[in-house]
mmCIF file of the C-alpha atoms, coordinates in Angstrom:
data_MODEL
# 
_entry.id   MODEL 
# 
loop_
_atom_site.group_PDB 
_atom_site.id 
_atom_site.type_symbol 
_atom_site.label_atom_id 
_atom_site.label_alt_id 
_atom_site.label_comp_id 
_atom_site.label_asym_id 
_atom_site.label_entity_id 
_atom_site.label_seq_id 
_atom_site.pdbx_PDB_ins_code 
_atom_site.Cartn_x 
_atom_site.Cartn_y 
_atom_site.Cartn_z 
_atom_site.occupancy 
_atom_site.B_iso_or_equiv 
_atom_site.pdbx_formal_charge 
_atom_site.auth_seq_id 
_atom_site.auth_comp_id 
_atom_site.auth_asym_id 
_atom_site.auth_atom_id 
_atom_site.pdbx_PDB_model_num 
ATOM 1   C CA . MET A 1 1   ? -146.167 -113.771 232.953 1.00 0.00 ? 1   MET A CA 1 
ATOM 2   C CA . GLY A 1 2   ? -143.562 -111.195 234.042 1.00 0.00 ? 2   GLY A CA 1 
ATOM 3   C CA . THR A 1 3   ? -139.942 -110.996 234.637 1.00 0.00 ? 3   THR A CA 1 
ATOM 4   C CA . PRO A 1 4   ? -138.949 -113.246 237.711 1.00 0.00 ? 4   PRO A CA 1 
ATOM 5   C CA . PRO A 1 5   ? -137.173 -111.261 240.780 1.00 0.00 ? 5   PRO A CA 1 
ATOM 6   C CA . ALA A 1 6   ? -133.584 -110.956 240.248 1.00 0.00 ? 6   ALA A CA 1 
ATOM 7   C CA . GLN A 1 7   ? -131.155 -113.203 242.543 1.00 0.00 ? 7   GLN A CA 1 
ATOM 8   C CA . PRO A 1 8   ? -128.296 -111.957 244.534 1.00 0.00 ? 8   PRO A CA 1 
ATOM 9   C CA . HIS A 1 9   ? -125.205 -111.449 242.201 1.00 0.00 ? 9   HIS A CA 1 
ATOM 10  C CA . THR A 1 10  ? -126.989 -112.306 238.891 1.00 0.00 ? 10  THR A CA 1 
ATOM 11  C CA . VAL A 1 11  ? -126.355 -110.127 236.250 1.00 0.00 ? 11  VAL A CA 1 
ATOM 12  C CA . ARG A 1 12  ? -129.626 -109.295 233.822 1.00 0.00 ? 12  ARG A CA 1 
ATOM 13  C CA . PRO A 1 13  ? -128.564 -107.321 231.117 1.00 0.00 ? 13  PRO A CA 1 
ATOM 14  C CA . ALA A 1 14  ? -131.670 -108.205 228.630 1.00 0.00 ? 14  ALA A CA 1 
ATOM 15  C CA . ILE A 1 15  ? -133.887 -106.711 231.267 1.00 0.00 ? 15  ILE A CA 1 
ATOM 16  C CA . ARG A 1 16  ? -131.781 -103.299 231.093 1.00 0.00 ? 16  ARG A CA 1 
ATOM 17  C CA . SER A 1 17  ? -131.888 -100.354 228.669 1.00 0.00 ? 17  SER A CA 1 
ATOM 18  C CA . TRP A 1 18  ? -128.162 -100.140 227.366 1.00 0.00 ? 18  TRP A CA 1 
ATOM 19  C CA . ARG A 1 19  ? -127.911 -97.006  228.716 1.00 0.00 ? 19  ARG A CA 1 
ATOM 20  C CA . ASP A 1 20  ? -128.534 -97.895  232.467 1.00 0.00 ? 20  ASP A CA 1 
ATOM 21  C CA . PHE A 1 21  ? -126.739 -101.217 232.212 1.00 0.00 ? 21  PHE A CA 1 
ATOM 22  C CA . SER A 1 22  ? -123.453 -98.771  230.737 1.00 0.00 ? 22  SER A CA 1 
ATOM 23  C CA . PHE A 1 23  ? -123.757 -96.303  233.465 1.00 0.00 ? 23  PHE A CA 1 
ATOM 24  C CA . ARG A 1 24  ? -123.845 -99.006  235.931 1.00 0.00 ? 24  ARG A CA 1 
ATOM 25  C CA . CYS A 1 25  ? -121.036 -100.922 234.863 1.00 0.00 ? 25  CYS A CA 1 
ATOM 26  C CA . SER A 1 26  ? -118.711 -97.734  234.294 1.00 0.00 ? 26  SER A CA 1 
ATOM 27  C CA . SER A 1 27  ? -119.606 -96.823  237.628 1.00 0.00 ? 27  SER A CA 1 
ATOM 28  C CA . ARG A 1 28  ? -118.487 -100.523 238.916 1.00 0.00 ? 28  ARG A CA 1 
ATOM 29  C CA . ALA A 1 29  ? -116.292 -101.938 237.012 1.00 0.00 ? 29  ALA A CA 1 
ATOM 30  C CA . GLY A 1 30  ? -113.038 -100.779 234.906 1.00 0.00 ? 30  GLY A CA 1 
ATOM 31  C CA . TYR A 1 31  ? -112.594 -101.784 231.417 1.00 0.00 ? 31  TYR A CA 1 
ATOM 32  C CA . VAL A 1 32  ? -109.630 -102.567 229.240 1.00 0.00 ? 32  VAL A CA 1 
ATOM 33  C CA . SER A 1 33  ? -110.445 -103.684 225.345 1.00 0.00 ? 33  SER A CA 1 
ATOM 34  C CA . GLN A 1 34  ? -108.070 -104.605 222.772 1.00 0.00 ? 34  GLN A CA 1 
ATOM 35  C CA . PHE A 1 35  ? -108.413 -101.490 220.890 1.00 0.00 ? 35  PHE A CA 1 
ATOM 36  C CA . LEU A 1 36  ? -108.158 -97.720  222.236 1.00 0.00 ? 36  LEU A CA 1 
ATOM 37  C CA . ARG A 1 37  ? -111.515 -95.641  221.118 1.00 0.00 ? 37  ARG A CA 1 
ATOM 38  C CA . CYS A 1 38  ? -111.297 -92.225  222.460 1.00 0.00 ? 38  CYS A CA 1 
ATOM 39  C CA . VAL A 1 39  ? -112.371 -88.745  221.396 1.00 0.00 ? 39  VAL A CA 1 
ATOM 40  C CA . PRO A 1 40  ? -109.428 -87.643  218.592 1.00 0.00 ? 40  PRO A CA 1 
ATOM 41  C CA . ARG A 1 41  ? -107.665 -84.972  219.239 1.00 0.00 ? 41  ARG A CA 1 
ATOM 42  C CA . VAL A 1 42  ? -107.716 -85.344  223.093 1.00 0.00 ? 42  VAL A CA 1 
ATOM 43  C CA . PRO A 1 43  ? -104.199 -85.380  224.599 1.00 0.00 ? 43  PRO A CA 1 
ATOM 44  C CA . ALA A 1 44  ? -103.044 -88.613  225.921 1.00 0.00 ? 44  ALA A CA 1 
ATOM 45  C CA . LEU A 1 45  ? -102.626 -87.523  229.597 1.00 0.00 ? 45  LEU A CA 1 
ATOM 46  C CA . GLU A 1 46  ? -106.449 -86.699  229.446 1.00 0.00 ? 46  GLU A CA 1 
ATOM 47  C CA . VAL A 1 47  ? -107.506 -89.514  228.029 1.00 0.00 ? 47  VAL A CA 1 
ATOM 48  C CA . VAL A 1 48  ? -106.145 -91.504  230.821 1.00 0.00 ? 48  VAL A CA 1 
ATOM 49  C CA . ALA A 1 49  ? -107.277 -89.305  233.891 1.00 0.00 ? 49  ALA A CA 1 
ATOM 50  C CA . GLU A 1 50  ? -110.725 -88.893  232.565 1.00 0.00 ? 50  GLU A CA 1 
ATOM 51  C CA . PRO A 1 51  ? -111.973 -91.720  234.712 1.00 0.00 ? 51  PRO A CA 1 
ATOM 52  C CA . LEU A 1 52  ? -110.736 -89.906  237.720 1.00 0.00 ? 52  LEU A CA 1 
ATOM 53  C CA . ILE A 1 53  ? -111.892 -86.411  236.859 1.00 0.00 ? 53  ILE A CA 1 
ATOM 54  C CA . ASP A 1 54  ? -115.412 -88.100  235.682 1.00 0.00 ? 54  ASP A CA 1 
ATOM 55  C CA . ARG A 1 55  ? -115.773 -89.617  239.636 1.00 0.00 ? 55  ARG A CA 1 
ATOM 56  C CA . GLY A 1 56  ? -114.939 -85.665  241.079 1.00 0.00 ? 56  GLY A CA 1 
ATOM 57  C CA . VAL A 1 57  ? -111.472 -86.296  241.746 1.00 0.00 ? 57  VAL A CA 1 
ATOM 58  C CA . ASN A 1 58  ? -109.141 -82.864  241.568 1.00 0.00 ? 58  ASN A CA 1 
ATOM 59  C CA . VAL A 1 59  ? -108.031 -82.922  238.238 1.00 0.00 ? 59  VAL A CA 1 
ATOM 60  C CA . GLU A 1 60  ? -104.142 -82.344  239.117 1.00 0.00 ? 60  GLU A CA 1 
ATOM 61  C CA . ASP A 1 61  ? -104.392 -85.018  241.314 1.00 0.00 ? 61  ASP A CA 1 
ATOM 62  C CA . ALA A 1 62  ? -106.305 -87.133  238.164 1.00 0.00 ? 62  ALA A CA 1 
ATOM 63  C CA . ARG A 1 63  ? -103.158 -86.021  236.144 1.00 0.00 ? 63  ARG A CA 1 
ATOM 64  C CA . SER A 1 64  ? -100.760 -87.172  238.341 1.00 0.00 ? 64  SER A CA 1 
ATOM 65  C CA . ARG A 1 65  ? -102.057 -90.730  238.926 1.00 0.00 ? 65  ARG A CA 1 
ATOM 66  C CA . ALA A 1 66  ? -102.457 -90.874  234.858 1.00 0.00 ? 66  ALA A CA 1 
ATOM 67  C CA . ALA A 1 67  ? -98.741  -89.287  234.616 1.00 0.00 ? 67  ALA A CA 1 
ATOM 68  C CA . ASP A 1 68  ? -97.837  -92.432  237.062 1.00 0.00 ? 68  ASP A CA 1 
ATOM 69  C CA . LEU A 1 69  ? -99.311  -94.946  234.943 1.00 0.00 ? 69  LEU A CA 1 
ATOM 70  C CA . LEU A 1 70  ? -98.431  -93.295  231.651 1.00 0.00 ? 70  LEU A CA 1 
ATOM 71  C CA . SER A 1 71  ? -94.726  -93.369  232.951 1.00 0.00 ? 71  SER A CA 1 
ATOM 72  C CA . ARG A 1 72  ? -95.124  -97.474  234.041 1.00 0.00 ? 72  ARG A CA 1 
ATOM 73  C CA . LEU A 1 73  ? -95.953  -98.605  230.530 1.00 0.00 ? 73  LEU A CA 1 
ATOM 74  C CA . GLN A 1 74  ? -93.212  -96.341  228.850 1.00 0.00 ? 74  GLN A CA 1 
ATOM 75  C CA . ILE A 1 75  ? -95.161  -93.951  227.549 1.00 0.00 ? 75  ILE A CA 1 
ATOM 76  C CA . ALA A 1 76  ? -92.487  -90.647  227.124 1.00 0.00 ? 76  ALA A CA 1 
ATOM 77  C CA . SER A 1 77  ? -93.671  -87.961  228.780 1.00 0.00 ? 77  SER A CA 1 
ATOM 78  C CA . THR A 1 78  ? -93.000  -85.836  225.668 1.00 0.00 ? 78  THR A CA 1 
ATOM 79  C CA . MET A 1 79  ? -96.161  -87.499  224.146 1.00 0.00 ? 79  MET A CA 1 
ATOM 80  C CA . TRP A 1 80  ? -98.574  -87.275  226.872 1.00 0.00 ? 80  TRP A CA 1 
ATOM 81  C CA . ALA A 1 81  ? -99.890  -83.997  225.425 1.00 0.00 ? 81  ALA A CA 1 
ATOM 82  C CA . LEU A 1 82  ? -100.849 -85.739  222.114 1.00 0.00 ? 82  LEU A CA 1 
ATOM 83  C CA . PRO A 1 83  ? -103.702 -87.833  221.261 1.00 0.00 ? 83  PRO A CA 1 
ATOM 84  C CA . PRO A 1 84  ? -103.024 -91.345  221.449 1.00 0.00 ? 84  PRO A CA 1 
ATOM 85  C CA . ALA A 1 85  ? -104.901 -91.892  217.274 1.00 0.00 ? 85  ALA A CA 1 
ATOM 86  C CA . THR A 1 86  ? -101.174 -90.533  216.426 1.00 0.00 ? 86  THR A CA 1 
ATOM 87  C CA . PHE A 1 87  ? -99.918  -93.384  218.449 1.00 0.00 ? 87  PHE A CA 1 
ATOM 88  C CA . SER A 1 88  ? -98.691  -97.238  217.310 1.00 0.00 ? 88  SER A CA 1 
ATOM 89  C CA . GLY A 1 89  ? -100.696 -99.839  218.175 1.00 0.00 ? 89  GLY A CA 1 
ATOM 90  C CA . GLY A 1 90  ? -98.709  -100.836 221.245 1.00 0.00 ? 90  GLY A CA 1 
ATOM 91  C CA . GLU A 1 91  ? -98.831  -97.328  222.471 1.00 0.00 ? 91  GLU A CA 1 
ATOM 92  C CA . GLN A 1 92  ? -102.447 -97.147  222.058 1.00 0.00 ? 92  GLN A CA 1 
ATOM 93  C CA . GLN A 1 93  ? -102.408 -100.134 223.906 1.00 0.00 ? 93  GLN A CA 1 
ATOM 94  C CA . ARG A 1 94  ? -100.792 -99.029  226.779 1.00 0.00 ? 94  ARG A CA 1 
ATOM 95  C CA . VAL A 1 95  ? -102.973 -95.649  227.089 1.00 0.00 ? 95  VAL A CA 1 
ATOM 96  C CA . ASN A 1 96  ? -105.790 -98.111  226.734 1.00 0.00 ? 96  ASN A CA 1 
ATOM 97  C CA . ILE A 1 97  ? -104.278 -100.110 229.803 1.00 0.00 ? 97  ILE A CA 1 
ATOM 98  C CA . ALA A 1 98  ? -103.530 -96.889  231.757 1.00 0.00 ? 98  ALA A CA 1 
ATOM 99  C CA . ARG A 1 99  ? -106.908 -95.205  231.458 1.00 0.00 ? 99  ARG A CA 1 
ATOM 100 C CA . GLY A 1 100 ? -108.740 -99.078  232.648 1.00 0.00 ? 100 GLY A CA 1 
ATOM 101 C CA . PHE A 1 101 ? -106.832 -99.391  235.435 1.00 0.00 ? 101 PHE A CA 1 
ATOM 102 C CA . ILE A 1 102 ? -106.451 -95.596  236.577 1.00 0.00 ? 102 ILE A CA 1 
ATOM 103 C CA . ALA A 1 103 ? -109.930 -96.035  239.004 1.00 0.00 ? 103 ALA A CA 1 
ATOM 104 C CA . ASP A 1 104 ? -110.168 -98.389  242.072 1.00 0.00 ? 104 ASP A CA 1 
ATOM 105 C CA . LEU A 1 105 ? -113.407 -100.005 241.221 1.00 0.00 ? 105 LEU A CA 1 
ATOM 106 C CA . PRO A 1 106 ? -114.632 -103.402 242.704 1.00 0.00 ? 106 PRO A CA 1 
ATOM 107 C CA . LEU A 1 107 ? -114.327 -105.040 239.147 1.00 0.00 ? 107 LEU A CA 1 
ATOM 108 C CA . LEU A 1 108 ? -111.645 -104.926 236.111 1.00 0.00 ? 108 LEU A CA 1 
ATOM 109 C CA . LEU A 1 109 ? -112.599 -106.831 232.919 1.00 0.00 ? 109 LEU A CA 1 
ATOM 110 C CA . LEU A 1 110 ? -109.840 -107.291 230.469 1.00 0.00 ? 110 LEU A CA 1 
ATOM 111 C CA . ASP A 1 111 ? -110.224 -108.191 226.839 1.00 0.00 ? 111 ASP A CA 1 
ATOM 112 C CA . GLU A 1 112 ? -106.552 -109.388 226.120 1.00 0.00 ? 112 GLU A CA 1 
ATOM 113 C CA . PRO A 1 113 ? -104.267 -106.756 227.933 1.00 0.00 ? 113 PRO A CA 1 
ATOM 114 C CA . THR A 1 114 ? -101.077 -108.043 226.846 1.00 0.00 ? 114 THR A CA 1 
ATOM 115 C CA . ALA A 1 115 ? -102.002 -108.649 222.852 1.00 0.00 ? 115 ALA A CA 1 
ATOM 116 C CA . SER A 1 116 ? -99.366  -106.253 221.597 1.00 0.00 ? 116 SER A CA 1 
ATOM 117 C CA . LEU A 1 117 ? -96.976  -105.864 224.335 1.00 0.00 ? 117 LEU A CA 1 
ATOM 118 C CA . ASP A 1 118 ? -93.459  -106.307 224.422 1.00 0.00 ? 118 ASP A CA 1 
ATOM 119 C CA . THR A 1 119 ? -92.010  -108.347 226.953 1.00 0.00 ? 119 THR A CA 1 
ATOM 120 C CA . GLY A 1 120 ? -91.051  -105.486 229.744 1.00 0.00 ? 120 GLY A CA 1 
ATOM 121 C CA . ASN A 1 121 ? -94.512  -103.769 228.974 1.00 0.00 ? 121 ASN A CA 1 
ATOM 122 C CA . LYS A 1 122 ? -96.110  -107.240 229.753 1.00 0.00 ? 122 LYS A CA 1 
ATOM 123 C CA . GLN A 1 123 ? -94.346  -107.704 232.942 1.00 0.00 ? 123 GLN A CA 1 
ATOM 124 C CA . VAL A 1 124 ? -95.638  -104.021 233.941 1.00 0.00 ? 124 VAL A CA 1 
ATOM 125 C CA . VAL A 1 125 ? -99.473  -105.482 232.911 1.00 0.00 ? 125 VAL A CA 1 
ATOM 126 C CA . ILE A 1 126 ? -98.985  -108.368 235.092 1.00 0.00 ? 126 ILE A CA 1 
ATOM 127 C CA . GLU A 1 127 ? -98.024  -106.221 237.979 1.00 0.00 ? 127 GLU A CA 1 
ATOM 128 C CA . LEU A 1 128 ? -100.715 -103.972 237.601 1.00 0.00 ? 128 LEU A CA 1 
ATOM 129 C CA . ILE A 1 129 ? -103.009 -106.739 237.951 1.00 0.00 ? 129 ILE A CA 1 
ATOM 130 C CA . ALA A 1 130 ? -101.533 -108.143 240.911 1.00 0.00 ? 130 ALA A CA 1 
ATOM 131 C CA . GLU A 1 131 ? -102.097 -104.754 242.243 1.00 0.00 ? 131 GLU A CA 1 
ATOM 132 C CA . LYS A 1 132 ? -105.646 -104.992 241.757 1.00 0.00 ? 132 LYS A CA 1 
ATOM 133 C CA . LEU A 1 133 ? -106.144 -108.022 243.308 1.00 0.00 ? 133 LEU A CA 1 
ATOM 134 C CA . GLU A 1 134 ? -103.931 -107.208 246.588 1.00 0.00 ? 134 GLU A CA 1 
ATOM 135 C CA . VAL A 1 135 ? -106.696 -104.597 247.580 1.00 0.00 ? 135 VAL A CA 1 
ATOM 136 C CA . GLY A 1 136 ? -109.541 -106.798 246.590 1.00 0.00 ? 136 GLY A CA 1 
ATOM 137 C CA . ALA A 1 137 ? -110.587 -105.975 243.014 1.00 0.00 ? 137 ALA A CA 1 
ATOM 138 C CA . ALA A 1 138 ? -112.107 -108.945 241.091 1.00 0.00 ? 138 ALA A CA 1 
ATOM 139 C CA . VAL A 1 139 ? -110.036 -109.386 238.118 1.00 0.00 ? 139 VAL A CA 1 
ATOM 140 C CA . LEU A 1 140 ? -112.153 -111.093 235.073 1.00 0.00 ? 140 LEU A CA 1 
ATOM 141 C CA . GLY A 1 141 ? -110.269 -111.507 231.506 1.00 0.00 ? 141 GLY A CA 1 
ATOM 142 C CA . VAL A 1 142 ? -109.971 -112.762 228.282 1.00 0.00 ? 142 VAL A CA 1 
ATOM 143 C CA . PHE A 1 143 ? -106.400 -114.164 227.465 1.00 0.00 ? 143 PHE A CA 1 
ATOM 144 C CA . HIS A 1 144 ? -104.827 -116.255 224.693 1.00 0.00 ? 144 HIS A CA 1 
ATOM 145 C CA . ASP A 1 145 ? -101.141 -115.898 225.898 1.00 0.00 ? 145 ASP A CA 1 
ATOM 146 C CA . ALA A 1 146 ? -100.883 -119.245 228.196 1.00 0.00 ? 146 ALA A CA 1 
ATOM 147 C CA . GLU A 1 147 ? -97.996  -117.844 230.119 1.00 0.00 ? 147 GLU A CA 1 
ATOM 148 C CA . VAL A 1 148 ? -100.136 -114.158 231.386 1.00 0.00 ? 148 VAL A CA 1 
ATOM 149 C CA . ARG A 1 149 ? -102.812 -116.237 231.968 1.00 0.00 ? 149 ARG A CA 1 
ATOM 150 C CA . GLU A 1 150 ? -101.143 -118.697 234.165 1.00 0.00 ? 150 GLU A CA 1 
ATOM 151 C CA . MET A 1 151 ? -99.540  -115.950 236.284 1.00 0.00 ? 151 MET A CA 1 
ATOM 152 C CA . VAL A 1 152 ? -102.702 -113.726 236.958 1.00 0.00 ? 152 VAL A CA 1 
ATOM 153 C CA . ALA A 1 153 ? -105.157 -116.336 237.328 1.00 0.00 ? 153 ALA A CA 1 
ATOM 154 C CA . ASP A 1 154 ? -106.057 -118.951 239.838 1.00 0.00 ? 154 ASP A CA 1 
ATOM 155 C CA . ARG A 1 155 ? -109.248 -119.931 238.172 1.00 0.00 ? 155 ARG A CA 1 
ATOM 156 C CA . VAL A 1 156 ? -109.107 -120.990 234.279 1.00 0.00 ? 156 VAL A CA 1 
ATOM 157 C CA . VAL A 1 157 ? -112.333 -121.759 232.426 1.00 0.00 ? 157 VAL A CA 1 
ATOM 158 C CA . PHE A 1 158 ? -111.811 -122.510 228.767 1.00 0.00 ? 158 PHE A CA 1 
ATOM 159 C CA . VAL A 1 159 ? -115.105 -121.682 226.711 1.00 0.00 ? 159 VAL A CA 1 
ATOM 160 C CA . GLU A 1 160 ? -113.946 -123.424 223.042 1.00 0.00 ? 160 GLU A CA 1 
ATOM 161 C CA . ASP A 1 161 ? -117.100 -125.609 223.755 1.00 0.00 ? 161 ASP A CA 1 
ATOM 162 C CA . PHE A 1 162 ? -119.355 -122.221 224.020 1.00 0.00 ? 162 PHE A CA 1 
ATOM 163 C CA . SER A 1 163 ? -118.028 -121.364 220.503 1.00 0.00 ? 163 SER A CA 1 
ATOM 164 C CA . PRO A 1 164 ? -119.627 -123.440 217.357 1.00 0.00 ? 164 PRO A CA 1 
ATOM 165 C CA . SER A 1 165 ? -115.896 -122.793 215.880 1.00 0.00 ? 165 SER A CA 1 
ATOM 166 C CA . GLY A 1 166 ? -114.184 -124.713 218.507 1.00 0.00 ? 166 GLY A CA 1 
ATOM 167 C CA . HIS A 1 167 ? -111.644 -121.362 218.734 1.00 0.00 ? 167 HIS A CA 1 
ATOM 168 C CA . PRO A 1 168 ? -109.786 -121.529 221.602 1.00 0.00 ? 168 PRO A CA 1 
ATOM 169 C CA . CYS A 1 169 ? -109.911 -118.860 224.171 1.00 0.00 ? 169 CYS A CA 1 
ATOM 170 C CA . ALA A 1 170 ? -109.783 -118.714 228.342 1.00 0.00 ? 170 ALA A CA 1 
ATOM 171 C CA . VAL A 1 171 ? -111.668 -116.422 230.552 1.00 0.00 ? 171 VAL A CA 1 
ATOM 172 C CA . THR A 1 172 ? -109.739 -116.048 234.010 1.00 0.00 ? 172 THR A CA 1 
ATOM 173 C CA . GLY A 1 173 ? -111.069 -114.693 237.550 1.00 0.00 ? 173 GLY A CA 1 
ATOM 174 C CA . ARG A 1 174 ? -110.364 -113.818 240.716 1.00 0.00 ? 174 ARG A CA 1 
ATOM 175 C CA . ARG A 1 175 ? -111.312 -113.994 244.598 1.00 0.00 ? 175 ARG A CA 1 
ATOM 176 C CA . PHE A 1 176 ? -115.138 -113.579 243.561 1.00 0.00 ? 176 PHE A CA 1 
ATOM 177 C CA . ALA A 1 177 ? -117.053 -112.651 246.633 1.00 0.00 ? 177 ALA A CA 1 
ATOM 178 C CA . ALA A 1 178 ? -119.768 -114.609 245.039 1.00 0.00 ? 178 ALA A CA 1 
ATOM 179 C CA . PRO A 1 179 ? -120.456 -117.167 242.224 1.00 0.00 ? 179 PRO A CA 1 
ATOM 180 C CA . LEU A 1 180 ? -121.283 -114.735 239.063 1.00 0.00 ? 180 LEU A CA 1 
ATOM 181 C CA . THR A 1 181 ? -124.553 -116.346 237.767 1.00 0.00 ? 181 THR A CA 1 
ATOM 182 C CA . PHE A 1 182 ? -126.133 -115.959 234.351 1.00 0.00 ? 182 PHE A CA 1 
ATOM 183 C CA . PRO A 1 183 ? -130.111 -116.036 233.792 1.00 0.00 ? 183 PRO A CA 1 
ATOM 184 C CA . SER A 1 184 ? -131.313 -117.757 231.017 1.00 0.00 ? 184 SER A CA 1 
ATOM 185 C CA . THR A 1 185 ? -131.062 -115.788 227.835 1.00 0.00 ? 185 THR A CA 1 
ATOM 186 C CA . GLU A 1 186 ? -134.399 -116.035 226.876 1.00 0.00 ? 186 GLU A CA 1 
ATOM 187 C CA . VAL A 1 187 ? -136.084 -112.592 226.306 1.00 0.00 ? 187 VAL A CA 1 
ATOM 188 C CA . ARG A 1 188 ? -139.638 -112.188 227.152 1.00 0.00 ? 188 ARG A CA 1 
ATOM 189 C CA . ASP A 1 189 ? -141.634 -109.651 225.389 1.00 0.00 ? 189 ASP A CA 1 
ATOM 190 C CA . GLU A 1 190 ? -143.956 -108.149 227.543 1.00 0.00 ? 190 GLU A CA 1 
ATOM 191 C CA . ARG A 1 191 ? -145.999 -106.049 226.050 1.00 0.00 ? 191 ARG A CA 1 
# 
């Protein structure tokens, strides 16, 4: 039978190897998860600068940009040489946010970016999102915080109907150049 041809703007993760899909996503999308996952003993400044260094940016320029973001997110400069594994949950989340926002990519995926943040840092994240939108990035995020969601989203989709438990959550998106479409979840065995 074969796999039908992909349509423009269609995401088809079921037919890609995980490695290929992951590489393609990392070169086009920034991602902020709820929890920081990084190599132990790597200093926070290096964790944040790494996405730029991986893209060929001069190490000093990448570190400078990382320092700017860490400062904005109120991570004291005395902590930059320490591994984030030694930080509090909120500090780890701010390092994670800085890492996700550092590169200028066309898509930014956010998973509860303000969940563990105080009011001041929550406002910084809202400003960072607004800055990404100003330069034309698409932002797709999950926000349980209704106040933040209303401040950053121009389109809200409640996905509680998609969950068997009916647990409320929302996906917010902004300024997509074209609608995102998702093919059938049917996986074909072509052996």
